Amino acid sequence: MENLPQINNGGHGGPPAPAWPTQVGHHAPREFDGPAPAMGPDFRFILRVLAAHKTLIILIVLALTALSAFAVSLMKDKYTSEALLLVDNRQVRVVRAEDQALNSITPEDGAILSEIEILKSTAVLSQAVTDLKLATNQEYNPPVQADETKPFVERATAWTREQAHAVFGPELPGVVQAVLAHGDNMTKDTHLRETRAADSIDGVLDRVRRNLEVGVVGRSRVIQVRYTAGDPEIAQKVVDTVVRRYMETRQQMDRDLSTSAVAWLEDRIATLRKEVAAADTKVDAVRFKAGLVKNGTNGLMATTELEQARLRLAEAAATRARAVAQAQTLERAGGNGGSLASPVVAQLRATVASISTELAQLSRQYGPKHPRIQELQARLNEANSSLQQEVRHEIGGVREAANVAIEQENALKGMIAKLESGYQTMTEEAVPLRTLEAEAQAKRQLLDSLLGRLEEVQAQQDNRAFPTAVKLVSAPQVPHEPSGPFRILMLLAGFVASLAVAIFIVFGIELFQRRIRTPEAVRRILGVGTVHIVPHHSTRGTRGRLDQIFQNHPFSLFSESMRALFRNHLSDLGPVGSIAVTSARPQDGKTSMSLAVAQVAAQAGRRVVVVDTDFRRSRIDGLFNLSAKKGLSDWVSGTATLDEIVHTSEDAPYAMIPAGRLMPETLDRFNVDGLIHLMAGLSPHFDLVVFDTAPALAVSDARIVCGAASKVLFVSRWGHTTASDLQAVADLGPIDHSKFVAVMTDVNLKKAASRGYQGPYNSYMATRKYYGDTTLRTAP
């Protein structure tokens, strides 16, 4: 075989080709990469998916909508009665007696929410259930179905006891007795729970709570109580009973709180009285011990005395200054008493003036010896003597008063000095006294406040004068019109929900379905420029290989696509060329495509040979009954020549080389050099060599063949090959786009066009009539 000449081989002369159709350092052309995907939803993709599964969506929507309509038709009418309550938060709302006594008002929202919780409490609802006898109503407490079947634990225990007696006799082992005793206890617990459940109204309360609505109307202080039932009278009675029981409970709570608050206040007041008395006693004791006396203006006597002494000293100094000035003035006057304001001095001075006037008048008539003159002179001398004596007496009194004022001022100064010397000591002793007085005053004020609050709480105990803080604004009425169910809205909601469920299911199917159905997916994953579409042959009643379909129906859409594939991608291989047909996984249609390409090339006048290189799962051997004949493995191992392995068939216009028997030495010697020698040996007799390879992801044989071939025809089957398969192929290495041809086979154009897939499927409606002309077909 080494003497076989090298052939042109479509550019594969020279050094051996790589094991995979790659170019070192060369990736897919930039124009095939496409722009970066835009962010945001792809509405065309969404519409395509919806259009592709419109039948499934319609079926799901119809089924779920019909089910919703049936469920809605089974619903019974519901009637709702309501009542409105006004929460007067100006009244006291507390949860403790201390808060009630001290008038601790909660915030408005908190008070209203507290009232709502009381309304929905078990105590109120239990009283309403008892009053209305709802426990005997089948709507709220349906009768328990008669069940004569014993609990499973009881039956299991009885069966175990029988088997144990049958095995061990009357006397059972201790372990078995313990197990049976445990089963008996479990049986007792089961019966006890069933008995309690039958006697309890918890189930009735749960049903009442589910249909009872209590809430605040907007941002107001109005509470709305609504109840929905199948019977309008029961709805009105439940609301009326719940509201009435709530009002009674609320009034009783107010009375209990008032009573407890009065008791708490009386106890607290008695304690405060004792504390105030003890504080006053302690204050008096401290004041007496310190020698501090309290005056009427709530101040210390020592401070008051010091201030008063200083005032008296100022007054004494002023008095002394006036007295000394007056005495000095009289002494400077020489004793004439002109400045004296004494009435005696004034009277004597008037007498002297009168006698002097009379003496002067008589002196004009009589001489000095006249008795009248002498009498008047004697009287004048006596009056002057009395005047001088009285003046001296008055001046002495003024001088004495000045001396007294001086002595009084000195005495006050001494007293002030003494008071100031002891003021510091008195101030230090007064600090704890003030603290005790402040504590006593605070307790006294608290006592006064509690006494006033006691009177208010005692007055609130009379409910006629102080009604409860929650008032009934609107009484419940018997409803005449049903409040639900809203069948139209529910049916519409069921339709919308069914549509949403259908869309969710459709997109879930699309998400989990990784099958390749568009050329865009192949281009995006493999990075190729174009993907050739080979449609599924839709002629009814005709089955067989693709090469036979091409031969029997030369004018079909399938045949035209195969001609286009060969002319556009496979006709430029030169005088002698090679094509490797491979796929990612088995059953992708690579063998059928190999034979179809060979058929097209043969009918175009080429001499074609098909070489099966899938040693492990050869199909050509079975299709043409070549299993017993020698094949490629025999030539590789050196046990056969080229003439012995090339076979022909009457059913095919091309020659075939089967894979032959699988031998270890075949796999070890199978390489690119051997394939090049094989093509060189075949070149004198054939123009085109078509290699049917194994799947590329299964074994490495496919990559060897693809490296030696002129063209690589990569086959992916529509709806069968997955995206992960293509990604695995892309991960094998960079693809040489100059020799790589991607083909998508078995494409159902009708289904693809109906489902809205983008690509060449859109032209199916226009082209199917053109290719469907039966007059152009050749008879088989």
Coordinates of C-alpha atoms in Angstrom, one line a residue, residues 75 288 298 388 428 460 471 500 552 692 714 775:
M75 CA -70.9 27.1 45.2
F288 CA -35.9 71.0 116.1
N298 CA -41.8 78.6 104.0
Q388 CA -34.8 129.7 128.6
E428 CA -25.3 73.3 106.4
Q460 CA -67.4 55.7 86.9
K471 CA -71.0 52.4 71.3
A500 CA -51.3 31.7 33.3
N552 CA -37.7 8.0 -6.5
D692 CA -19.5 7.6 7.2
F714 CA -21.8 17.9 10.5
T775 CA -46.9 15.5 -12.3

